[in-house]
PDB file of C-alpha atoms in Angstrom:
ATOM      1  CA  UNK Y   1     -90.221-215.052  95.734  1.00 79.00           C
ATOM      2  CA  UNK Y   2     -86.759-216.440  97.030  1.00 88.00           C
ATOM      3  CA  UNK Y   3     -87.069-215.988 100.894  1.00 92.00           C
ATOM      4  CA  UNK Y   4     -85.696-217.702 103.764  1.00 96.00           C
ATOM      5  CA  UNK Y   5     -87.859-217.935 107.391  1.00 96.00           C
ATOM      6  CA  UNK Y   6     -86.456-218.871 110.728  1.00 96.00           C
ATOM      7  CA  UNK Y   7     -89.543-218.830 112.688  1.00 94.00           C
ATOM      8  CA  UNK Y   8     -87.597-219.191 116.254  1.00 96.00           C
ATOM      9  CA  UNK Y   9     -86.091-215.838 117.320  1.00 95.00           C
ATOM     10  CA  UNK Y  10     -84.874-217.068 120.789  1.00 96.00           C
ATOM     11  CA  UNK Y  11     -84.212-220.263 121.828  1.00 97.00           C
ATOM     12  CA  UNK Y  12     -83.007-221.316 125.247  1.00 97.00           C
ATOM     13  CA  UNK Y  13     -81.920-224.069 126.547  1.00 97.00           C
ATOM     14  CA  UNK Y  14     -79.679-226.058 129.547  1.00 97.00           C
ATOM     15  CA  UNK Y  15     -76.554-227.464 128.618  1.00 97.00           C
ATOM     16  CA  UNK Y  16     -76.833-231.166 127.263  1.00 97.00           C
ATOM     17  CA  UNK Y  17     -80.535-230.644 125.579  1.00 97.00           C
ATOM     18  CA  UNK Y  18     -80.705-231.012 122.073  1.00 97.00           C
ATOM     19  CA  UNK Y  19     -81.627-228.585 120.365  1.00 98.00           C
ATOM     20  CA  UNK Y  20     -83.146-227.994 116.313  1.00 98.00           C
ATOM     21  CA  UNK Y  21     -83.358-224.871 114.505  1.00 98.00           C
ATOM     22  CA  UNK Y  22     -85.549-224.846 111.792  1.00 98.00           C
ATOM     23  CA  UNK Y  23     -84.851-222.959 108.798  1.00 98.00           C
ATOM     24  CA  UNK Y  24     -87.949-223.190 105.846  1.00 98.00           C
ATOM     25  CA  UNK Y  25     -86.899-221.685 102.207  1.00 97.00           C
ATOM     26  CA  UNK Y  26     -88.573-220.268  99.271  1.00 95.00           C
ATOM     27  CA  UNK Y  27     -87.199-220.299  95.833  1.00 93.00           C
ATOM     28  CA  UNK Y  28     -88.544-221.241  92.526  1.00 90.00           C
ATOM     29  CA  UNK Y  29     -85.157-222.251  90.853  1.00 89.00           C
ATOM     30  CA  UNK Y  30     -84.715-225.972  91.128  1.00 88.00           C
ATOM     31  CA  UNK Y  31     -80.685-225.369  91.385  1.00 88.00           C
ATOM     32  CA  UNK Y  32     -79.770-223.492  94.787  1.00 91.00           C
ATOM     33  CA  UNK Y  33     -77.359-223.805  97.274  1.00 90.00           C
ATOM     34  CA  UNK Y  34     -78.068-223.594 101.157  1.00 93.00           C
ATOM     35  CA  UNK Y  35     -75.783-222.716 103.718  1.00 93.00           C
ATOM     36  CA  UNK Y  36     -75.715-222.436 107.539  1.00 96.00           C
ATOM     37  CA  UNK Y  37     -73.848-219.194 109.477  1.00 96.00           C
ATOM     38  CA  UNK Y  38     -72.945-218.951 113.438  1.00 96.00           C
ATOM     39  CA  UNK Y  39     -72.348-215.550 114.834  1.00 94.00           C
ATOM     40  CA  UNK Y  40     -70.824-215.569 118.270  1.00 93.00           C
ATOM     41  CA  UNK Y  41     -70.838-212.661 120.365  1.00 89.00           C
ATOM     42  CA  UNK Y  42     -67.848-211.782 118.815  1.00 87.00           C
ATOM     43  CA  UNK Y  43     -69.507-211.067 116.091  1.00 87.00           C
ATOM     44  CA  UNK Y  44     -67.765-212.485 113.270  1.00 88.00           C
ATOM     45  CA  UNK Y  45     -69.933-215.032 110.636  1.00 92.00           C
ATOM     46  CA  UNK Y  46     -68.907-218.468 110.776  1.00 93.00           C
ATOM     47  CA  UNK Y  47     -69.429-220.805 107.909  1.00 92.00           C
ATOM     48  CA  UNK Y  48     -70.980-224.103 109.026  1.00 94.00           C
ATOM     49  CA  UNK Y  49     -72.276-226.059 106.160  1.00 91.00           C
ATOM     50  CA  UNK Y  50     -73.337-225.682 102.621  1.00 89.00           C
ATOM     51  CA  UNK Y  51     -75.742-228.122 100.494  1.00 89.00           C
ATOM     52  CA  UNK Y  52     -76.711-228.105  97.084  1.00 88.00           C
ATOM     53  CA  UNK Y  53     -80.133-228.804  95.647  1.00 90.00           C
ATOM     54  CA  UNK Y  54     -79.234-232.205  94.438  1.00 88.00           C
ATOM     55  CA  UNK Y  55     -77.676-233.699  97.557  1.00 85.00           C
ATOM     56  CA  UNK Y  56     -80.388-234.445 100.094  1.00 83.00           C
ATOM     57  CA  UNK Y  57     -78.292-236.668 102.161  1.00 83.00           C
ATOM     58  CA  UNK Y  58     -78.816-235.712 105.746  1.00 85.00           C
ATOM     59  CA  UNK Y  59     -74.873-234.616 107.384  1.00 85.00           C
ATOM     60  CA  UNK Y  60     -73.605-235.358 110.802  1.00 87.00           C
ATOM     61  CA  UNK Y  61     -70.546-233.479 111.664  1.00 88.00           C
ATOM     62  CA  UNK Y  62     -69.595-234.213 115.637  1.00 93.00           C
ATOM     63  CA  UNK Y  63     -72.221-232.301 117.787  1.00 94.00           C
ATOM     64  CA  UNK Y  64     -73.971-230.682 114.675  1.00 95.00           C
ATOM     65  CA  UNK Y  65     -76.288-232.129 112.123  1.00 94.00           C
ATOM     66  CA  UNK Y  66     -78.640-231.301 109.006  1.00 94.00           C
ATOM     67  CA  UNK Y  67     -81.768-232.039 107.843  1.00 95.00           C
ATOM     68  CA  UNK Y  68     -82.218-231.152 104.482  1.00 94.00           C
ATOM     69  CA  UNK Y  69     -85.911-232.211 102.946  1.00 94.00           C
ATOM     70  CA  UNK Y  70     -87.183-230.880  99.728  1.00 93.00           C
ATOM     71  CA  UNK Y  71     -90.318-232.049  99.887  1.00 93.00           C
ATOM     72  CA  UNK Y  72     -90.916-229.067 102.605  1.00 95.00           C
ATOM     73  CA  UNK Y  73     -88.141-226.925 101.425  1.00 96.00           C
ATOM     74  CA  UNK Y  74     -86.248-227.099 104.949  1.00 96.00           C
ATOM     75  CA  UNK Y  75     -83.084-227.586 106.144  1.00 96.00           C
ATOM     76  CA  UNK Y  76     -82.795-227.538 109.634  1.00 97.00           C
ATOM     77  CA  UNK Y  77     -79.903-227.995 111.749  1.00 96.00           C
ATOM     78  CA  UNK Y  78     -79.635-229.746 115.266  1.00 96.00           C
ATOM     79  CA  UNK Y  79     -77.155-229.955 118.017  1.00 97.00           C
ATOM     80  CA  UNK Y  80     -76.767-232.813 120.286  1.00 96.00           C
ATOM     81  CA  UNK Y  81     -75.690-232.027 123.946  1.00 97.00           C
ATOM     82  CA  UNK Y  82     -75.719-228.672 123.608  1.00 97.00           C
ATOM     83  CA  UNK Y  83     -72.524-226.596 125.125  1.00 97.00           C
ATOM     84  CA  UNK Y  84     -72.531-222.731 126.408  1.00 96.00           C
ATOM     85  CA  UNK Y  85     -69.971-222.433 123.642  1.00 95.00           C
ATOM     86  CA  UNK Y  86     -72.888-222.880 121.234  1.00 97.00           C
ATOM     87  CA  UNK Y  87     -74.244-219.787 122.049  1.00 97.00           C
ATOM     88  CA  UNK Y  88     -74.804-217.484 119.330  1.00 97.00           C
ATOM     89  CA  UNK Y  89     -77.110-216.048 116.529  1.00 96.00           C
ATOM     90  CA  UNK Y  90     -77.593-218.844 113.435  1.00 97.00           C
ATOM     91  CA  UNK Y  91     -78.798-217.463 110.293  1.00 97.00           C
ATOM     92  CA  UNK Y  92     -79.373-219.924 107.512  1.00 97.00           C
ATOM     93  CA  UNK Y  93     -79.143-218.712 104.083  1.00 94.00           C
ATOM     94  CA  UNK Y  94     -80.468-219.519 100.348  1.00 93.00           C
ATOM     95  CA  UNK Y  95     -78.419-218.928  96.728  1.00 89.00           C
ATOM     96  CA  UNK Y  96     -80.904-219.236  94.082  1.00 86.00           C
ATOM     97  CA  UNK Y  97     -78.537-220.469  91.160  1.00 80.00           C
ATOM     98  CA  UNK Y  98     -80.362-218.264  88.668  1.00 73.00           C
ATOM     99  CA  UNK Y  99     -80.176-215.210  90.972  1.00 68.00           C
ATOM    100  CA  UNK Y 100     -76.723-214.622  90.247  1.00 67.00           C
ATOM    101  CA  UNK Y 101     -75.184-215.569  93.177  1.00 72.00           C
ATOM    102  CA  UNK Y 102     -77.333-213.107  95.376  1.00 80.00           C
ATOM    103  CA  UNK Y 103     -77.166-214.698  98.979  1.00 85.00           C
ATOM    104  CA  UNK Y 104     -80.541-214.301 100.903  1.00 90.00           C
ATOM    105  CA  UNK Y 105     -80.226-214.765 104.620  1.00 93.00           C
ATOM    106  CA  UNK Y 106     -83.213-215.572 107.063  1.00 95.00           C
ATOM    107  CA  UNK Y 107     -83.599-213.328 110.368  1.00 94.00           C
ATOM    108  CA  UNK Y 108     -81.275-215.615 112.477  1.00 95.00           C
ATOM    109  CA  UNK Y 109     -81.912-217.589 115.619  1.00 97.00           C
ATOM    110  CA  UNK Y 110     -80.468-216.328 118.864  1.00 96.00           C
ATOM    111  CA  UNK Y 111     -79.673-219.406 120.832  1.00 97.00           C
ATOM    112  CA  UNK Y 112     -78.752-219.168 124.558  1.00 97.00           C
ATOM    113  CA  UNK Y 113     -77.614-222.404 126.220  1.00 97.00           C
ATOM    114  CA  UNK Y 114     -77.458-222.085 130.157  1.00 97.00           C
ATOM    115  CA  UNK Y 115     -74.956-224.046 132.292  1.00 95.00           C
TER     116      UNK Y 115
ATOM    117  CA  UNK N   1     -54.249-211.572 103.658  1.00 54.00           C
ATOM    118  CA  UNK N   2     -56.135-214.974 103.843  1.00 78.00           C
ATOM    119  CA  UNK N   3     -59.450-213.233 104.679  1.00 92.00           C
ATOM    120  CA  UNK N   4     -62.159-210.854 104.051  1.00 95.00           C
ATOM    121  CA  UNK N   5     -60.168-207.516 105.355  1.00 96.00           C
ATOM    122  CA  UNK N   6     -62.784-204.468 106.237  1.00 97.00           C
ATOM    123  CA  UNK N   7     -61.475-201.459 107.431  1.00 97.00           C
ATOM    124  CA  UNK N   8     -62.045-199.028 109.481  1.00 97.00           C
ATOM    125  CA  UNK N   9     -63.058-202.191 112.307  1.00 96.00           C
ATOM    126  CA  UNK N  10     -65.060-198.746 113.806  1.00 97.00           C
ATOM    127  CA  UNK N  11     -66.133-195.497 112.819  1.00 98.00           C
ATOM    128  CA  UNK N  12     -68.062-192.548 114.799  1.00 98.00           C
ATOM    129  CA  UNK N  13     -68.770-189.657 112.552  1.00 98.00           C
ATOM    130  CA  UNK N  14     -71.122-186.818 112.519  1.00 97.00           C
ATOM    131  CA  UNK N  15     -74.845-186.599 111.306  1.00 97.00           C
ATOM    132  CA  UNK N  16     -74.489-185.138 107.918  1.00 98.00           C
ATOM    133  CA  UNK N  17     -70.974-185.915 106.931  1.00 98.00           C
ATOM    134  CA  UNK N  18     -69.769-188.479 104.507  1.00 98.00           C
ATOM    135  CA  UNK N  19     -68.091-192.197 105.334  1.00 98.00           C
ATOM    136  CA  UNK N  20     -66.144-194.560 102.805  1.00 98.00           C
ATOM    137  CA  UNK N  21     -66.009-198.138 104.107  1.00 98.00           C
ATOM    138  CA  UNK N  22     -63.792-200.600 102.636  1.00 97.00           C
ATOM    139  CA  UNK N  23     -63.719-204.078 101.811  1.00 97.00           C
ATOM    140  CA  UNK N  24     -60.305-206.166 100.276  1.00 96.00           C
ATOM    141  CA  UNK N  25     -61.898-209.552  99.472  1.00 94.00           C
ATOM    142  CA  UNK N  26     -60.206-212.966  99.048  1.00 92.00           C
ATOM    143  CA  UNK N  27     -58.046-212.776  95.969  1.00 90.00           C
ATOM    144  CA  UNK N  28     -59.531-214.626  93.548  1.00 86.00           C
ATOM    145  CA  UNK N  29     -63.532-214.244  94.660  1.00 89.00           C
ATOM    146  CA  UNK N  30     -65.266-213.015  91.898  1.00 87.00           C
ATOM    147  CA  UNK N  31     -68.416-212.369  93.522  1.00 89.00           C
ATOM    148  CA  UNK N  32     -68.466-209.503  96.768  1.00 93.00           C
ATOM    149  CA  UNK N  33     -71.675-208.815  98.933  1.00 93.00           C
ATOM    150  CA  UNK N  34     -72.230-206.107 101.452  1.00 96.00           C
ATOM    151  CA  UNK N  35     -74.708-206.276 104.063  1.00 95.00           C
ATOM    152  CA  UNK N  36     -76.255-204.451 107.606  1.00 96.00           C
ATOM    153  CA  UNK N  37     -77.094-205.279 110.342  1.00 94.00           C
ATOM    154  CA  UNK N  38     -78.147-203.366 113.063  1.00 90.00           C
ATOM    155  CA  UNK N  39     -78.066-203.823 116.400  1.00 83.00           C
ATOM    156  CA  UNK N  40     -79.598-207.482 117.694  1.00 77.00           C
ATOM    157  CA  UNK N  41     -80.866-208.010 113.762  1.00 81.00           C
ATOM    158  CA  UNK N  42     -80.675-210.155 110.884  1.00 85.00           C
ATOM    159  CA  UNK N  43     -78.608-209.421 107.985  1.00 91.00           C
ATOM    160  CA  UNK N  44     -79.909-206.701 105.250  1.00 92.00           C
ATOM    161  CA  UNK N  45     -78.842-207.171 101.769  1.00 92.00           C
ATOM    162  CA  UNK N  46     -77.041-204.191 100.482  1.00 95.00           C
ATOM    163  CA  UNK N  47     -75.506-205.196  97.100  1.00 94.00           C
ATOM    164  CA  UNK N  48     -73.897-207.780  95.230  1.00 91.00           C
ATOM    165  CA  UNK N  49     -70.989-207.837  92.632  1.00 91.00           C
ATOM    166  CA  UNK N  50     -70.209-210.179  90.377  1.00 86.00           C
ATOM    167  CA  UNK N  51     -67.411-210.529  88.205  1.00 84.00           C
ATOM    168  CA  UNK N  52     -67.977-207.644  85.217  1.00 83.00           C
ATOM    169  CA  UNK N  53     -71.856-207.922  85.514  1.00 85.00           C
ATOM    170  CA  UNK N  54     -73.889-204.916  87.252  1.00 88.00           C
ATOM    171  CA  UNK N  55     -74.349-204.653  90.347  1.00 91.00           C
ATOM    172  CA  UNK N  56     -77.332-206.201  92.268  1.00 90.00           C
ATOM    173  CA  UNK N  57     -78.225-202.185  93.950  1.00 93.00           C
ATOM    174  CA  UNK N  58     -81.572-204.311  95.198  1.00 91.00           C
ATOM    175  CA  UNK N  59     -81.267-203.989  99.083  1.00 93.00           C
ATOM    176  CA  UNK N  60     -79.444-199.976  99.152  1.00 96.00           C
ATOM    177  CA  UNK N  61     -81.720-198.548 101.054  1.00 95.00           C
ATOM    178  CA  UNK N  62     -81.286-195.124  99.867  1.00 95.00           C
ATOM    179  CA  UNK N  63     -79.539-192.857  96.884  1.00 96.00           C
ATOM    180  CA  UNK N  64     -77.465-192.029  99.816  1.00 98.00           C
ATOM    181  CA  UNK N  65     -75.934-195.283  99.511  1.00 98.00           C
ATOM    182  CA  UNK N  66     -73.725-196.118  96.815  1.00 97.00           C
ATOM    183  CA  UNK N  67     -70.676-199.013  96.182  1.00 97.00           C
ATOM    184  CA  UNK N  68     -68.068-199.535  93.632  1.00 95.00           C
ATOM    185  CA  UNK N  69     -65.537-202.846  92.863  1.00 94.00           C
ATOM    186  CA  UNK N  70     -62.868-201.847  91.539  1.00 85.00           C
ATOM    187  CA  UNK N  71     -60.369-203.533  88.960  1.00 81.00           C
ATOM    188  CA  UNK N  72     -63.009-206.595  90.192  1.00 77.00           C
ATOM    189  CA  UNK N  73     -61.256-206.692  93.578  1.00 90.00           C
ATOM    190  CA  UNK N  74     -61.880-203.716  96.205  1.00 95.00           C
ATOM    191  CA  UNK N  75     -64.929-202.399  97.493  1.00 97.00           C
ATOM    192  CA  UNK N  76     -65.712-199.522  98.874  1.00 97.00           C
ATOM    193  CA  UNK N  77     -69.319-198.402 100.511  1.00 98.00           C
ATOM    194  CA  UNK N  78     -69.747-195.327 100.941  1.00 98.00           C
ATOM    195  CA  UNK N  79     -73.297-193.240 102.947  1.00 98.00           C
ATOM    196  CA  UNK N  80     -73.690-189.585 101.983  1.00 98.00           C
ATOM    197  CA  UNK N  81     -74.999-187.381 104.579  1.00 98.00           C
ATOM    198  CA  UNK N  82     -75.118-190.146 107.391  1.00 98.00           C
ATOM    199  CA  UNK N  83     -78.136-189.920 109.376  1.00 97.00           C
ATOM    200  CA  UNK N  84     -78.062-191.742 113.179  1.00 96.00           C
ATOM    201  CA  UNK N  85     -80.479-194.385 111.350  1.00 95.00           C
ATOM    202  CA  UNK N  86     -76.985-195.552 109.447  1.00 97.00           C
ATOM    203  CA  UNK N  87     -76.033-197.128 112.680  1.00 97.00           C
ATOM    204  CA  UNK N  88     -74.928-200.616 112.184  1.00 97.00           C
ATOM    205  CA  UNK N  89     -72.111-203.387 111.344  1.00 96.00           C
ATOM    206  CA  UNK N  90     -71.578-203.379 107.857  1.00 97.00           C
ATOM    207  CA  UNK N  91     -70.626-206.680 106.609  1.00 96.00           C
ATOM    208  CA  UNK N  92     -68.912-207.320 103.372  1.00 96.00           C
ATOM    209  CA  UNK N  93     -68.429-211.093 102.223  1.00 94.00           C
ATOM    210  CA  UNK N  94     -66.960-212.559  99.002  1.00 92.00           C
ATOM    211  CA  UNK N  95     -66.940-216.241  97.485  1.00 88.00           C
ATOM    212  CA  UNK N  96     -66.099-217.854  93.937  1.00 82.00           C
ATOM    213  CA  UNK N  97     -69.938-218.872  92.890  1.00 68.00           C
ATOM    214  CA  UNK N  98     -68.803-222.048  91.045  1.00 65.00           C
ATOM    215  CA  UNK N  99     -67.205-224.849  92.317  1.00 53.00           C
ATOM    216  CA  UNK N 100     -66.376-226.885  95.076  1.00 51.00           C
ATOM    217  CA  UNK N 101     -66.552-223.978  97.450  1.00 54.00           C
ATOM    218  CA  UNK N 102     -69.307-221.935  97.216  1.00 75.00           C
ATOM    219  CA  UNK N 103     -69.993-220.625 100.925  1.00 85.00           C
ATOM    220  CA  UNK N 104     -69.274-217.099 101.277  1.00 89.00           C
ATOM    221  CA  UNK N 105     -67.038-215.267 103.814  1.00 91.00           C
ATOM    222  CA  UNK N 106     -67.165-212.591 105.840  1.00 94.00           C
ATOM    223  CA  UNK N 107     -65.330-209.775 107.196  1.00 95.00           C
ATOM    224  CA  UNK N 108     -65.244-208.698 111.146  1.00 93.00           C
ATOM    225  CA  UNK N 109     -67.400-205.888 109.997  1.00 95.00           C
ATOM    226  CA  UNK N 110     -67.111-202.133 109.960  1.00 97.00           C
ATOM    227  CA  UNK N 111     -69.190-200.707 113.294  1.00 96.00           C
ATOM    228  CA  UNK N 112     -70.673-197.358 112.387  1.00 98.00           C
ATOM    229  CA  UNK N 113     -71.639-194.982 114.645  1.00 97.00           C
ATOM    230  CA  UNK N 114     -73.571-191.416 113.724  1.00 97.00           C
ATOM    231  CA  UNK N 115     -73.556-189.428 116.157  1.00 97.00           C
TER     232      UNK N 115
END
């Protein structure tokens, strides 16, 4: 089965925590791509990151980083010092390569960060 | 345009009549997904085009559902007989699968309301 769980529906927090959202995947093709999505209240899907099967190397981009571990098929994602402008729904998301592109998302994570 | 362009942004129509909802992609994306999601859920797979291949119909929920692509660049969605379940964003997103850039982007949606 290719299937991706976000076990954490809500999350809240107070500005400056840190904060990890985990994401676990299913998928029996050894070549996939994952991906990370914020939805605002606005509505509109951002794209945050993308990572292949073969690149396991753990990403740091300002506030935001990934976890990406094979060995328990997760990719999580954390932010440091959290802001009430990170406030929003994440949804992480699996491409099996031999699915033909079809992009499976998980349920999302609705993060509130308080002030 | 630069983006995913869906129009109508929002639509109120009638229990039992018909609704087209369209999707320009980027130009050059070979690959065009639509999805749901209703109101404070995750995203429901709809169906996937790819370049000349058949559609992925997978995640239509109904035969009341259909899509088309055509000349491999517009989309249009389109729910016979809308019932007041059919509320819900309707997402469409496109990418190019191979590549550098694989992450897909989205439209601002199409808001549907059956009234």
């Amino acid at each position: 089965a290719q299937k991706v769980t976000q076990a954490q529906t809500e999350i809240s927090v107070v500005e400056k925590e840190d904060v990890t959202l985990d994401c676990v995947y299913e998928t029996r093709d050894t070549t996939y791509y994952l991906f990370w999505y914020k939805q605002p209240p606005s509505g509109e899907l951002v794209f945050l990151i993308r990572r292949n099967s073969f690149d396991e190397q753990n990403e740091i981009s300002g506030r935001y980083s990934w976890n990406f571990q094979k060995s328990t098929s997760s990719f999580n994602f954390t932010i440091t010092a959290s802001q009430v402008v990170d406030s929003a729904v994440y949804f992480c998301a699996l491409r099996p390569y031999n699915q033909g592109g079809k992009l499976i998302f998980g349920q999302g994570t609705e993060l509130s960060v308080k002030p | 345009g630069a983006g995913v362009s869906q129009s109508p942004s929002n639509k109120v129509t009638e229990k039992g009549k018909d609704v087209e909802l369209r999707c320009d992609p980027i130009s050059g994306h070979t690959a065009l997904y639509w999805y749901r999601q209703s109101l404070g859920q995750g995203l429901e797979f709809l169906i996937y085009f790819q370049g000349n291949s058949a559609p992925d119909k997978s995640g239509l929920p109904s035969d009341r559902f259909s899509a088309e692509r055509t000349g491999g660049s517009v989309s249009t969605l389109t729910i016979q007989r809308t019932q007041q379940e059919d509320s819900a964003v309707y997402l469409c997103a496109s990418t190019s699968l191979w590549g550098t850039n694989t992450e897909a982007f989205f439209g601002q949606g199409t808001r549907l309301t059956v009234v």
